[in-house]
CSV table of C-alpha atoms in Angstrom, one decimal:
chain,number,residue,atom,x,y,z
A,888,MET,CA,-8.3,45.1,-121.2
A,889,LYS,CA,-9.0,43.6,-124.5
A,890,ARG,CA,-5.4,44.3,-125.6
A,891,ILE,CA,-4.0,42.7,-122.4
A,892,ALA,CA,-6.2,39.6,-123.0
A,893,LEU,CA,-4.9,39.5,-126.6
A,894,ALA,CA,-1.3,39.8,-125.5
A,895,LEU,CA,-1.8,37.0,-123.1
A,896,PHE,CA,-3.3,34.9,-125.8
A,897,ALA,CA,-0.4,35.6,-128.0
A,898,CYS,CA,2.0,34.5,-125.3
A,899,CYS,CA,0.1,31.3,-124.8
A,900,SER,CA,0.1,30.5,-128.5
A,901,ILE,CA,3.9,31.1,-128.6
A,902,ALA,CA,4.4,28.8,-125.7
A,903,SER,CA,2.8,25.8,-127.4
A,904,ALA,CA,5.2,25.4,-130.2
A,905,ASP,CA,3.2,22.7,-131.9
A,906,GLU,CA,0.5,25.1,-132.9
A,907,ARG,CA,2.9,27.2,-135.0
A,908,ARG,CA,3.5,26.1,-138.5
A,909,SER,CA,5.8,27.4,-141.3
A,910,GLY,CA,4.0,28.7,-144.4
A,911,LEU,CA,5.9,25.9,-146.1
A,912,LEU,CA,3.4,23.4,-144.8
A,913,ASP,CA,0.5,25.5,-146.1
A,914,MET,CA,1.7,25.0,-149.7
A,915,ARG,CA,0.7,22.2,-152.0
A,916,PRO,CA,3.2,19.3,-152.1
A,917,GLU,CA,4.6,20.4,-155.5
A,918,ALA,CA,5.6,23.8,-154.2
A,919,GLN,CA,7.0,22.2,-151.0
A,920,ALA,CA,9.1,19.9,-153.2
A,921,MET,CA,10.4,22.9,-155.1
A,922,GLN,CA,11.7,24.4,-151.9
A,923,ARG,CA,13.1,21.2,-150.4
A,924,ASP,CA,15.1,20.2,-153.5
A,925,ASP,CA,17.9,22.7,-154.2
A,926,SER,CA,18.2,21.6,-157.8
A,927,MET,CA,14.6,22.9,-158.4
A,928,ASN,CA,14.6,25.9,-156.1
A,929,PRO,CA,15.2,29.1,-158.0
A,930,GLY,CA,16.0,30.9,-154.8
A,931,MET,CA,19.3,29.0,-154.9
A,932,LEU,CA,20.3,31.1,-157.9
A,933,TRP,CA,20.3,34.2,-155.6
A,934,VAL,CA,22.2,32.2,-153.0
A,935,LEU,CA,24.9,31.3,-155.6
A,936,ASP,CA,25.0,35.0,-156.7
A,937,GLY,CA,25.5,36.0,-153.1
A,938,GLU,CA,28.3,33.5,-152.7
A,939,ALA,CA,30.1,35.0,-155.7
A,940,LEU,CA,29.6,38.5,-154.3
A,941,TRP,CA,30.9,37.4,-150.9
A,942,GLY,CA,34.3,36.7,-152.4
A,943,ARG,CA,34.4,39.7,-154.7
A,944,LYS,CA,35.9,43.1,-153.9
A,945,PRO,CA,33.2,45.8,-154.7
A,946,THR,CA,36.1,48.1,-155.9
A,947,PRO,CA,39.7,47.0,-156.6
A,948,ALA,CA,41.0,48.8,-153.5
A,949,ALA,CA,38.3,47.5,-151.2
A,950,GLN,CA,38.1,44.4,-149.2
A,951,SER,CA,35.6,41.6,-150.0
A,952,CYS,CA,33.2,40.2,-147.4
A,953,ALA,CA,35.4,37.1,-147.2
A,954,ASP,CA,38.5,39.2,-146.5
A,955,CYS,CA,37.1,40.1,-143.1
A,956,HIS,CA,34.6,37.3,-142.4
A,957,GLY,CA,36.3,34.4,-144.0
A,958,ASP,CA,34.3,31.3,-144.7
A,959,ALA,CA,30.7,32.2,-144.4
A,960,ALA,CA,29.7,28.6,-143.6
A,961,ALA,CA,31.5,29.2,-140.3
A,962,SER,CA,31.3,32.9,-139.7
A,963,MET,CA,27.7,33.5,-140.8
A,964,ARG,CA,26.3,30.3,-139.3
A,965,GLY,CA,23.4,31.3,-137.1
A,966,VAL,CA,23.7,35.1,-137.8
A,967,ALA,CA,20.4,35.5,-139.7
A,968,ALA,CA,18.6,33.7,-136.9
A,969,ARG,CA,19.6,36.6,-134.5
A,970,TYR,CA,18.4,39.5,-136.6
A,971,PRO,CA,17.0,42.2,-136.3
A,972,ALA,CA,19.5,43.1,-133.6
A,973,PHE,CA,20.3,46.2,-131.5
A,974,ASP,CA,23.0,48.4,-133.0
A,975,GLN,CA,24.8,50.1,-130.1
A,976,ALA,CA,26.5,52.7,-132.4
A,977,SER,CA,23.2,54.1,-133.7
A,978,GLY,CA,21.1,53.2,-130.7
A,979,SER,CA,18.5,51.6,-132.8
A,980,ALA,CA,17.5,48.2,-134.2
A,981,ILE,CA,19.0,47.0,-137.4
A,982,ASP,CA,17.9,44.2,-139.7
A,983,LEU,CA,20.2,41.8,-141.6
A,984,ALA,CA,19.9,43.7,-144.9
A,985,GLY,CA,20.6,47.0,-143.0
A,986,ARG,CA,23.8,45.4,-141.4
A,987,ILE,CA,25.0,44.4,-144.9
A,988,ILE,CA,24.4,48.0,-146.2
A,989,GLN,CA,26.2,49.4,-143.2
A,990,CYS,CA,29.1,47.0,-143.6
A,991,ARG,CA,29.4,48.0,-147.3
A,992,GLU,CA,29.5,51.7,-146.4
A,993,ALA,CA,31.8,51.5,-143.3
A,994,HIS,CA,34.3,48.8,-144.3
A,995,GLN,CA,34.2,48.4,-148.0
A,996,ALA,CA,33.9,51.9,-149.3
A,997,GLY,CA,32.0,50.4,-152.1
A,998,PRO,CA,29.0,51.8,-154.0
A,999,PRO,CA,26.0,51.8,-151.6
A,1000,LEU,CA,23.6,48.8,-151.8
A,1001,ALA,CA,20.0,49.8,-152.4
A,1002,ARG,CA,17.1,48.0,-150.6
A,1003,GLU,CA,15.7,45.2,-152.8
A,1004,SER,CA,18.6,45.5,-155.2
A,1005,LYS,CA,19.6,42.3,-156.8
A,1006,GLU,CA,23.0,42.5,-155.1
A,1007,LEU,CA,21.6,43.1,-151.6
A,1008,LEU,CA,19.1,40.3,-152.0
A,1009,ALA,CA,21.8,38.0,-153.2
A,1010,LEU,CA,24.1,38.7,-150.2
A,1011,SER,CA,21.2,38.5,-147.8
A,1012,SER,CA,20.1,35.2,-149.2
A,1013,PHE,CA,23.6,33.8,-149.1
A,1014,VAL,CA,24.1,34.9,-145.5
A,1015,ALA,CA,20.7,33.7,-144.3
A,1016,HIS,CA,21.2,30.4,-146.1
A,1017,GLN,CA,24.1,29.7,-143.8
A,1018,SER,CA,21.5,29.4,-141.0
A,1019,ARG,CA,19.2,27.1,-142.8
A,1020,GLY,CA,17.8,24.5,-140.4
A,1021,LEU,CA,18.9,26.5,-137.3
A,1022,PRO,CA,16.3,27.8,-134.8
A,1023,ILE,CA,15.3,31.5,-134.8
A,1024,ALA,CA,17.0,32.9,-131.8
A,1025,PRO,CA,16.3,36.7,-131.3
A,1026,PRO,CA,18.8,38.4,-129.0
A,1027,GLU,CA,17.7,38.9,-125.4
A,1028,ASP,CA,19.2,42.4,-124.9
A,1029,THR,CA,17.0,45.1,-123.4
A,1030,GLY,CA,17.4,47.4,-126.4
A,1031,MET,CA,15.3,45.0,-128.5
A,1032,ARG,CA,12.4,44.8,-126.0
A,1033,ALA,CA,11.0,48.2,-126.8
A,1034,VAL,CA,11.5,47.6,-130.5
A,1035,ARG,CA,9.5,44.3,-130.3
A,1036,ALA,CA,6.8,46.0,-128.3
A,1037,LEU,CA,6.4,48.6,-131.0
A,1038,GLY,CA,6.3,45.8,-133.6
A,1039,GLN,CA,3.6,44.0,-131.7
A,1040,ARG,CA,1.6,47.3,-131.4
A,1041,ILE,CA,1.8,47.8,-135.2
A,1042,TYR,CA,0.9,44.2,-135.8
A,1043,ASN,CA,-2.3,44.6,-133.8
A,1044,THR,CA,-3.2,48.0,-135.2
A,1045,ARG,CA,-6.0,48.3,-137.8
A,1046,MET,CA,-4.8,50.1,-140.9
A,1047,GLY,CA,-5.7,51.1,-144.4
A,1048,GLN,CA,-9.1,51.5,-146.1
A,1049,LEU,CA,-9.9,47.9,-145.3
A,1050,ASP,CA,-9.2,48.7,-141.6
A,1051,LEU,CA,-7.5,45.5,-140.9
A,1052,SER,CA,-4.6,44.6,-138.6
A,1053,CYS,CA,-2.0,42.0,-139.3
A,1054,ALA,CA,-3.4,40.0,-136.4
A,1055,GLN,CA,-6.9,39.9,-137.8
A,1056,CYS,CA,-5.7,37.8,-140.8
A,1057,HIS,CA,-2.6,36.0,-139.5
A,1058,ASP,CA,-3.7,35.2,-135.9
A,1059,ASP,CA,-7.5,35.1,-136.1
A,1060,HIS,CA,-8.0,33.6,-139.5
A,1061,ALA,CA,-4.7,31.7,-140.2
A,1062,GLY,CA,-5.4,28.4,-142.0
A,1063,ARG,CA,-8.5,29.8,-143.6
A,1064,ARG,CA,-8.5,31.1,-147.2
A,1065,LEU,CA,-8.5,34.5,-148.7
A,1066,ALA,CA,-9.8,34.3,-152.3
A,1067,GLY,CA,-8.2,31.0,-153.0
A,1068,SER,CA,-4.9,31.6,-151.1
A,1069,SER,CA,-4.4,30.1,-147.7
A,1070,ILE,CA,-3.7,32.6,-144.9
A,1071,PRO,CA,-0.4,31.6,-143.3
A,1072,GLN,CA,0.5,32.3,-139.6
A,1073,ALA,CA,3.1,34.8,-140.8
A,1074,HIS,CA,6.3,33.3,-139.5
A,1075,PRO,CA,9.2,34.8,-141.3
A,1076,THR,CA,11.1,31.6,-141.5
A,1077,GLY,CA,12.5,31.7,-145.0
A,1078,TYR,CA,13.5,35.2,-146.0
A,1079,PRO,CA,14.6,36.4,-148.4
A,1080,ILE,CA,12.0,34.2,-150.2
A,1081,TYR,CA,11.5,33.2,-153.8
A,1082,ARG,CA,7.9,34.2,-154.2
A,1083,LEU,CA,6.1,32.7,-157.2
A,1084,GLU,CA,4.0,35.8,-157.7
A,1085,TRP,CA,7.2,38.0,-157.8
A,1086,GLN,CA,8.9,35.4,-160.1
A,1087,GLY,CA,12.0,36.4,-158.1
A,1088,VAL,CA,13.5,36.8,-154.6
A,1089,GLY,CA,12.4,39.5,-152.2
A,1090,SER,CA,12.7,40.6,-148.6
A,1091,LEU,CA,10.4,40.4,-145.7
A,1092,GLN,CA,9.9,44.1,-146.0
A,1093,ARG,CA,8.7,43.7,-149.6
A,1094,ARG,CA,6.2,41.1,-148.3
A,1095,LEU,CA,5.0,43.4,-145.6
A,1096,ARG,CA,4.7,46.2,-148.1
A,1097,GLY,CA,2.5,43.9,-150.3
A,1098,CYS,CA,0.3,43.1,-147.3
A,1099,MET,CA,-0.1,46.9,-146.5
A,1100,VAL,CA,-1.0,47.7,-150.1
A,1101,GLY,CA,-3.4,44.8,-149.9
A,1102,VAL,CA,-5.3,46.4,-147.1
A,1103,ARG,CA,-5.0,49.8,-148.9
A,1104,ALA,CA,-2.7,51.3,-146.4
A,1105,GLU,CA,0.3,53.6,-147.1
A,1106,PRO,CA,3.3,51.2,-146.7
A,1107,PHE,CA,6.2,52.1,-144.5
A,1108,ALA,CA,9.4,52.9,-146.2
A,1109,TYR,CA,12.1,50.2,-146.8
A,1110,GLY,CA,14.5,50.2,-143.8
A,1111,SER,CA,12.1,52.2,-141.7
A,1112,SER,CA,12.1,51.7,-137.9
A,1113,GLU,CA,8.4,50.5,-138.2
A,1114,PHE,CA,9.3,47.7,-140.7
A,1115,ILE,CA,12.3,46.7,-138.5
A,1116,ALA,CA,10.1,46.7,-135.5
A,1117,ILE,CA,7.5,44.4,-137.1
A,1118,GLU,CA,10.3,42.2,-138.3
A,1119,ALA,CA,11.7,42.0,-134.8
A,1120,TYR,CA,8.3,41.1,-133.4
A,1121,LEU,CA,7.6,38.4,-136.0
A,1122,MET,CA,11.0,36.9,-135.3
A,1123,GLU,CA,10.3,36.7,-131.6
A,1124,ARG,CA,6.9,35.2,-132.4
A,1125,ALA,CA,8.7,32.6,-134.5
A,1126,ARG,CA,11.5,32.0,-131.9
A,1127,GLY,CA,12.7,28.4,-132.1
A,1128,MET,CA,11.3,27.7,-135.5
A,1129,ALA,CA,13.8,26.6,-138.1
A,1130,LEU,CA,15.1,29.0,-140.8
A,1131,GLU,CA,14.5,27.8,-144.4
A,1132,THR,CA,16.2,30.4,-146.6
A,1133,PRO,CA,15.7,30.4,-149.6
A,1134,ALA,CA,12.0,29.5,-149.0
A,1135,ILE,CA,9.5,29.2,-151.8
A,1136,ARG,CA,6.1,30.8,-151.2
A,1137,PRO,CA,3.1,31.4,-153.5
B,44,MET,CA,26.4,35.9,-167.3
B,45,ALA,CA,23.3,34.4,-165.8
B,46,ARG,CA,23.6,32.3,-162.7
B,47,VAL,CA,23.1,28.6,-163.4
B,48,LEU,CA,22.4,25.7,-161.2
B,49,LEU,CA,23.1,22.3,-162.7
B,50,ARG,CA,22.6,18.8,-161.3
B,51,VAL,CA,24.8,16.4,-163.2
B,52,PRO,CA,26.3,13.3,-161.7
B,53,THR,CA,30.1,13.6,-161.7
B,54,MET,CA,30.6,9.8,-161.7
B,55,THR,CA,28.4,7.1,-163.0
B,56,GLU,CA,28.3,3.6,-164.5
B,57,LYS,CA,28.5,3.0,-168.2
B,58,GLY,CA,25.0,2.4,-169.7
B,59,SER,CA,23.1,3.9,-166.8
B,60,VAL,CA,20.3,6.4,-167.4
B,61,ILE,CA,21.2,9.6,-165.6
B,62,GLU,CA,18.8,12.5,-164.9
B,63,ILE,CA,20.1,16.0,-165.5
B,64,ARG,CA,18.5,19.1,-164.1
B,65,ALA,CA,19.2,22.6,-165.2
B,66,LEU,CA,18.1,25.9,-163.7
B,67,ILE,CA,19.1,29.3,-165.0
B,68,GLN,CA,18.4,32.9,-163.9
B,69,HIS,CA,16.2,34.6,-166.5
B,70,VAL,CA,13.1,36.8,-166.4
B,71,MET,CA,11.3,35.1,-169.2
B,72,GLU,CA,9.4,38.2,-170.0
B,73,THR,CA,6.4,37.0,-172.0
B,74,GLY,CA,5.8,40.0,-174.2
B,75,TYR,CA,2.1,40.0,-173.1
B,76,ARG,CA,2.5,42.0,-169.8
B,77,PRO,CA,1.9,45.8,-169.7
B,78,ASN,CA,4.3,47.9,-167.7
B,79,ALA,CA,3.3,50.7,-165.3
B,80,GLN,CA,2.7,53.0,-168.3
B,81,GLY,CA,0.3,50.5,-169.9
B,82,GLU,CA,2.7,49.6,-172.7
B,83,LEU,CA,3.5,46.0,-173.4
B,84,GLN,CA,7.0,45.0,-172.2
B,85,PRO,CA,8.9,43.5,-175.1
B,86,ARG,CA,9.4,39.8,-175.1
B,87,ASP,CA,12.6,38.6,-173.5
B,88,ILE,CA,12.8,34.8,-173.3
B,89,ILE,CA,15.2,32.0,-173.7
B,90,TRP,CA,13.9,30.1,-176.7
B,91,THR,CA,16.2,27.1,-176.9
B,92,PHE,CA,18.1,24.8,-174.6
B,93,THR,CA,20.6,22.2,-175.9
B,94,CYS,CA,22.6,19.5,-174.1
B,95,ARG,CA,25.7,18.1,-175.9
B,96,TYR,CA,27.4,15.0,-174.5
B,97,GLY,CA,30.8,14.3,-175.9
B,98,GLY,CA,30.0,16.9,-178.6
B,99,GLU,CA,26.8,15.1,-179.8
B,100,VAL,CA,23.4,16.7,-179.2
B,101,VAL,CA,21.5,14.4,-176.7
B,102,PHE,CA,18.6,16.8,-175.8
B,103,ASN,CA,17.1,19.9,-177.3
B,104,ALA,CA,14.0,21.8,-176.2
B,105,THR,CA,12.2,24.8,-177.7
B,106,LEU,CA,10.8,27.1,-175.0
B,107,SER,CA,8.0,29.6,-175.1
B,108,PRO,CA,6.7,32.4,-173.0
B,109,ALA,CA,4.7,29.8,-171.0
B,110,ILE,CA,7.9,28.6,-169.4
B,111,ALA,CA,8.3,30.0,-165.9
B,112,ALA,CA,10.8,32.6,-165.0
B,113,ASN,CA,14.2,31.1,-164.1
B,114,PRO,CA,13.6,28.1,-166.4
B,115,PHE,CA,13.9,24.7,-164.9
B,116,ILE,CA,14.4,21.7,-167.2
B,117,ALA,CA,15.0,18.1,-166.3
B,118,PHE,CA,15.6,15.2,-168.8
B,119,THR,CA,17.6,11.9,-169.0
B,120,THR,CA,20.4,10.6,-171.0
B,121,ILE,CA,22.5,7.4,-171.1
B,122,ALA,CA,26.0,7.6,-169.7
B,123,THR,CA,28.0,6.4,-172.7
B,124,GLN,CA,31.5,7.6,-172.1
B,125,SER,CA,33.6,9.9,-169.9
B,126,GLY,CA,33.7,13.4,-171.3
B,127,PRO,CA,32.3,16.9,-171.3
B,128,VAL,CA,28.6,17.6,-171.1
B,129,SER,CA,27.7,21.1,-172.2
B,130,PHE,CA,24.5,23.1,-171.8
B,131,THR,CA,23.6,26.0,-174.0
B,132,TRP,CA,20.7,28.4,-173.6
B,133,GLU,CA,19.9,30.9,-176.3
B,134,GLY,CA,17.3,33.6,-176.3
B,135,ASP,CA,16.1,37.1,-177.2
B,136,ASN,CA,18.4,40.1,-177.2
B,137,GLY,CA,21.4,38.0,-178.1
B,138,PHE,CA,21.2,35.9,-175.0
B,139,ALA,CA,23.6,33.0,-175.2
B,140,GLN,CA,25.3,31.0,-172.5
B,141,THR,CA,27.1,27.7,-172.3
B,142,GLU,CA,28.2,25.8,-169.2
B,143,THR,CA,30.2,22.6,-169.2
B,144,ARG,CA,30.5,19.8,-166.7
B,145,HIS,CA,32.6,16.6,-166.8
B,146,ILE,CA,31.1,13.2,-166.4
B,147,THR,CA,33.4,10.2,-165.5
B,148,VAL,CA,31.9,6.9,-166.6
B,149,THR,CA,33.3,3.7,-165.1
C,1048,MET,CA,-12.4,40.9,-134.1
C,1049,THR,CA,-14.2,39.6,-137.1
C,1050,ILE,CA,-13.2,40.0,-140.6
C,1051,SER,CA,-15.7,41.5,-142.9
C,1052,ARG,CA,-17.3,39.1,-145.3
C,1053,ARG,CA,-16.2,41.3,-148.3
C,1054,VAL,CA,-12.6,40.6,-147.5
C,1055,LEU,CA,-12.7,36.9,-146.7
C,1056,LEU,CA,-13.9,35.8,-150.1
C,1057,ALA,CA,-14.6,32.1,-150.1
C,1058,ALA,CA,-12.4,30.0,-152.4
C,1059,PRO,CA,-15.1,28.3,-154.5
C,1060,GLY,CA,-15.7,31.5,-156.5
C,1061,ALA,CA,-12.2,31.2,-157.9
C,1062,LEU,CA,-12.6,27.6,-158.6
C,1063,LEU,CA,-15.3,27.8,-161.1
C,1064,LEU,CA,-13.9,26.7,-164.4
C,1065,PRO,CA,-14.9,29.1,-167.2
C,1066,ALA,CA,-15.6,27.3,-170.4
C,1067,PRO,CA,-12.9,27.8,-173.0
C,1068,THR,CA,-14.1,29.9,-176.0
C,1069,ARG,CA,-14.3,28.5,-179.5
C,1070,ALA,CA,-11.3,30.6,-180.4
C,1071,ASP,CA,-9.2,29.0,-177.6
C,1072,GLN,CA,-10.2,25.5,-178.8
C,1073,GLN,CA,-9.4,26.3,-182.4
C,1074,LYS,CA,-6.0,27.8,-181.5
C,1075,LEU,CA,-5.1,24.6,-179.5
C,1076,ALA,CA,-6.3,22.4,-182.3
C,1077,ALA,CA,-4.2,24.3,-184.9
C,1078,ALA,CA,-1.1,24.0,-182.7
C,1079,LEU,CA,-1.7,20.3,-182.3
C,1080,ARG,CA,-2.1,20.0,-186.1
C,1081,ASP,CA,1.2,21.8,-186.6
C,1082,PHE,CA,2.9,19.4,-184.3
C,1083,THR,CA,1.3,16.2,-185.8
C,1084,GLY,CA,1.2,17.3,-189.4
C,1085,GLY,CA,-2.5,16.3,-189.3
C,1086,GLN,CA,-1.8,12.7,-188.3
C,1087,PRO,CA,-4.3,11.1,-186.0
C,1088,MET,CA,-3.5,11.3,-182.3
C,1089,ARG,CA,-4.4,8.5,-180.0
C,1090,GLU,CA,-4.9,8.6,-176.2
C,1091,GLY,CA,-2.4,6.5,-174.2
C,1092,ARG,CA,1.3,5.8,-173.6
C,1093,VAL,CA,1.8,9.4,-172.5
C,1094,ARG,CA,1.6,10.4,-168.9
C,1095,LEU,CA,1.3,14.1,-168.1
C,1096,ASP,CA,1.8,14.8,-164.4
C,1097,VAL,CA,0.6,18.1,-163.2
C,1098,SER,CA,-1.3,18.9,-160.0
C,1099,PRO,CA,-5.1,19.2,-160.8
C,1100,LEU,CA,-5.2,22.2,-158.4
C,1101,VAL,CA,-2.6,24.9,-158.7
C,1102,GLU,CA,-2.2,27.7,-156.2
C,1103,ASN,CA,-0.2,30.0,-158.3
C,1104,GLY,CA,0.1,29.9,-162.1
C,1105,ASN,CA,3.5,31.5,-162.2
C,1106,ALA,CA,5.5,28.3,-161.8
C,1107,VAL,CA,3.6,25.0,-162.2
C,1108,PRO,CA,5.7,21.9,-162.1
C,1109,ILE,CA,4.9,19.4,-164.9
C,1110,SER,CA,6.4,16.3,-166.2
C,1111,VAL,CA,5.8,14.1,-169.2
C,1112,MET,CA,6.7,10.4,-169.3
C,1113,VAL,CA,6.1,8.1,-172.3
C,1114,GLU,CA,5.8,4.3,-172.2
C,1115,THR,CA,8.5,3.1,-174.5
C,1116,PRO,CA,11.7,1.1,-174.2
C,1117,MET,CA,13.6,3.9,-176.0
C,1118,THR,CA,15.4,1.4,-178.2
C,1119,ALA,CA,16.4,2.0,-181.9
C,1120,ALA,CA,13.3,0.1,-182.9
C,1121,ASP,CA,10.8,1.8,-180.5
C,1122,HIS,CA,11.4,5.3,-179.2
C,1123,VAL,CA,10.0,8.8,-178.8
C,1124,ARG,CA,11.2,11.3,-181.3
C,1125,ARG,CA,9.5,14.4,-180.0
C,1126,ILE,CA,7.3,15.5,-177.0
C,1127,GLY,CA,5.2,18.6,-177.2
C,1128,VAL,CA,3.1,20.3,-174.4
C,1129,PHE,CA,0.2,22.5,-175.3
C,1130,ASN,CA,-2.4,24.6,-173.5
C,1131,GLU,CA,-5.8,25.9,-174.2
C,1132,ARG,CA,-6.0,29.4,-172.6
C,1133,ASN,CA,-2.6,31.0,-172.4
C,1134,PRO,CA,-1.9,33.7,-175.0
C,1135,GLN,CA,0.1,31.1,-177.0
C,1136,PRO,CA,-1.1,27.5,-177.3
C,1137,ILE,CA,2.5,26.1,-177.2
C,1138,VAL,CA,4.4,25.5,-174.0
C,1139,ILE,CA,7.5,23.4,-174.9
C,1140,THR,CA,8.7,20.9,-177.5
C,1141,ALA,CA,11.7,18.6,-177.1
C,1142,GLN,CA,13.6,16.1,-179.1
C,1143,PHE,CA,14.5,12.6,-178.0
C,1144,GLY,CA,16.3,9.6,-179.2
C,1145,PRO,CA,17.5,6.2,-178.1
C,1146,ARG,CA,20.3,8.0,-176.2
C,1147,SER,CA,17.8,9.6,-174.0
C,1148,GLY,CA,17.4,6.4,-172.0
C,1149,ARG,CA,13.9,7.4,-171.0
C,1150,ALA,CA,11.2,9.6,-172.7
C,1151,PHE,CA,11.1,12.0,-169.8
C,1152,LEU,CA,10.8,15.8,-169.6
C,1153,ALA,CA,10.1,18.0,-166.6
C,1154,THR,CA,9.8,21.8,-166.3
C,1155,HIS,CA,8.0,24.6,-164.5
C,1156,ILE,CA,5.3,26.4,-166.6
C,1157,ARG,CA,3.0,29.4,-166.5
C,1158,LEU,CA,-0.8,29.0,-166.6
C,1159,ALA,CA,-2.8,32.2,-167.1
C,1160,THR,CA,-6.0,30.6,-165.8
C,1161,SER,CA,-7.7,27.2,-165.3
C,1162,GLN,CA,-7.5,25.3,-168.5
C,1163,ALA,CA,-6.6,22.0,-170.3
C,1164,LEU,CA,-3.0,20.9,-170.9
C,1165,VAL,CA,-2.2,18.4,-173.7
C,1166,ALA,CA,1.0,16.4,-173.9
C,1167,VAL,CA,1.8,14.7,-177.3
C,1168,ALA,CA,4.5,12.2,-178.1
C,1169,GLU,CA,5.7,11.4,-181.6
C,1170,MET,CA,7.0,7.9,-181.9
C,1171,ASN,CA,9.7,6.8,-184.4
C,1172,ASP,CA,7.0,4.8,-186.3
C,1173,GLY,CA,5.2,8.1,-187.0
C,1174,SER,CA,2.3,7.5,-184.6
C,1175,PHE,CA,1.2,10.2,-182.1
C,1176,TRP,CA,0.0,9.5,-178.6
C,1177,SER,CA,-1.4,12.0,-176.1
C,1178,GLN,CA,-2.9,12.8,-172.7
C,1179,ARG,CA,-5.1,15.7,-171.8
C,1180,VAL,CA,-5.4,17.0,-168.3
C,1181,GLU,CA,-7.6,19.7,-166.8
C,1182,VAL,CA,-6.0,22.1,-164.3
C,1183,ILE,CA,-7.6,24.5,-161.9
C,1184,VAL,CA,-5.6,27.6,-161.1
C,1185,THR,CA,-6.4,29.7,-158.0
C,1186,LEU,CA,-4.5,33.0,-158.0
C,1187,ALA,CA,-3.4,35.0,-155.0
C,1188,ALA,CA,-5.8,37.8,-154.1
C,1189,CYS,CA,-3.5,40.6,-152.9
C,1190,ILE,CA,-2.1,42.7,-155.7
C,1191,GLU,CA,1.4,44.0,-155.2
C,1192,GLY,CA,2.0,47.7,-155.2
C-alpha cells in the first residue's frame, strides 16, 4: 500500500514540471557560470576530444564514426535524449555508452572501448553535446517499461550499511543539505558531467557508484542491467527537462 | 598533445583591449596526494604559461599546485597589429605545448 | 521514511572556520616577503574577487583587478595570489605591462580548506598594494570509492 502511494506521489511530482529542477540551479552562481560559458567549462575539452575521435579511424582499415554517421550535429541531434533504449538484437536495454561500445565492436573492428575510459567518455560527451538544450525524450516502446519499473524498484530500495534508498535522499530530502553539500533532485540532465570532485569527466554510472559507496553498499558493475535500469528510470523521471552536456557539478 | 580550448577574437579594432581565455587538459597532480597504496603521487603540473603576440611576450604566469586541474587562465592585451598570437604551456615531465591563433586588427 | 540524524549532518559544522596556526601565518608572511622583497604593502587598489562561500575547493573561480590606467607612467608590473592554508602559500604570479591594457587576471584555483587569500600588485613605481579575503570552503560529504 505504502509503495503504491509512493508511486502515485512520484507520478504527481513528475506531472508538475515546475517542481523539478536541474542540479545546475542548486550550485552557486560561480559554478553555474562555469557550465554556461563554454570557454570556462573544462567539460568542453572532453567534447572536443570526442569530436576529434568521431572523425578518426580507430585502425587504418576501419571506418570512423563520421564515415557512417556523417555530421554529428545532424545525425546525433536528439540521440542522447532517447537513451537508454531497447536493443532488439540483444533483447535488453542499452545505454548510450553501451551503444558506442557496441558500434566500435560490430562496425569498426577497433580495440574495445572500456567503461569510463577517456576515449569512451570523450565520444559520449561529444554525442550527448549534440542534444544540449533538447528535452529528454525516453522511447515509448514496451521493452523499456519493464526496465524502468526495475529501475524504479531499485531507486526505492534501501541498501548498504546506512540502509538508505535513492528516494530517501533525492525525493524526500532534495533541496536540503548533507554535510555542507546540497542534495539535488537527481535528474541526469548533464551526463557525462565534469565533476569538480573528480577533477574530470565521468558517466552517470560513476556517479551512481559514488552514491552507492556513500551509503556503504556494494556498487553494481559498470554496464550492468541494474545500472541501466536506474538510468532508464531517472531519464523517465526527467522527461522533458533539457539536456546540458557537458554539465558541471560539485 | 593535450586538448586546448582558446577564446581569442579573430577580428578586432586597433587599440582595443581584448580578453583572452585559455583552457588546457591537464591533471595538475599536486604532489601532495597519496595513491591507493598510501604513497605520494609525484607532482605533475604545468608551471608556466606564456602568451606571445607578434613574437613579443605580452603575458606570462607562473602556476603552482594550487591551480585547478585543466587550468583556466584569462587575461587582457591590447590589439596592436594583425598577426599570430601564440600560447605556450610548460610543465613537469617535459610537458610543452604551443598553440597559435591569428588576430586580424582593423 | 525519515533519514537518520547521523546521516543528515547539518551544514554549520562544516562552516566553522578553524583558526590558522602560527606556522600557516608565518609561511604566508614569508611568501609575501619573497614577492615584495620586504617592501611595505598597502591595502587598496587591488580587487580580489572570490565567492566568500565555496562548495567545492577543487576549482574555485578567482579574479584580480587592479585600479590603474596601465600607461607607461602608471601600470602594474606583477600580480601575485597567495593563500594561508594550502600545502604551499603561493597560488599564481603573473607579469603585466602597458600592453596588457588592463591589470586583470582570472583563473580557477584549489583551496584545501577555509582560509585567507591575499592578492598583491606591484606597481611600476615599486609600491605594493593588496587585498585579503576570507573564504569558507564546504566540501562534499560522500567519499568516492
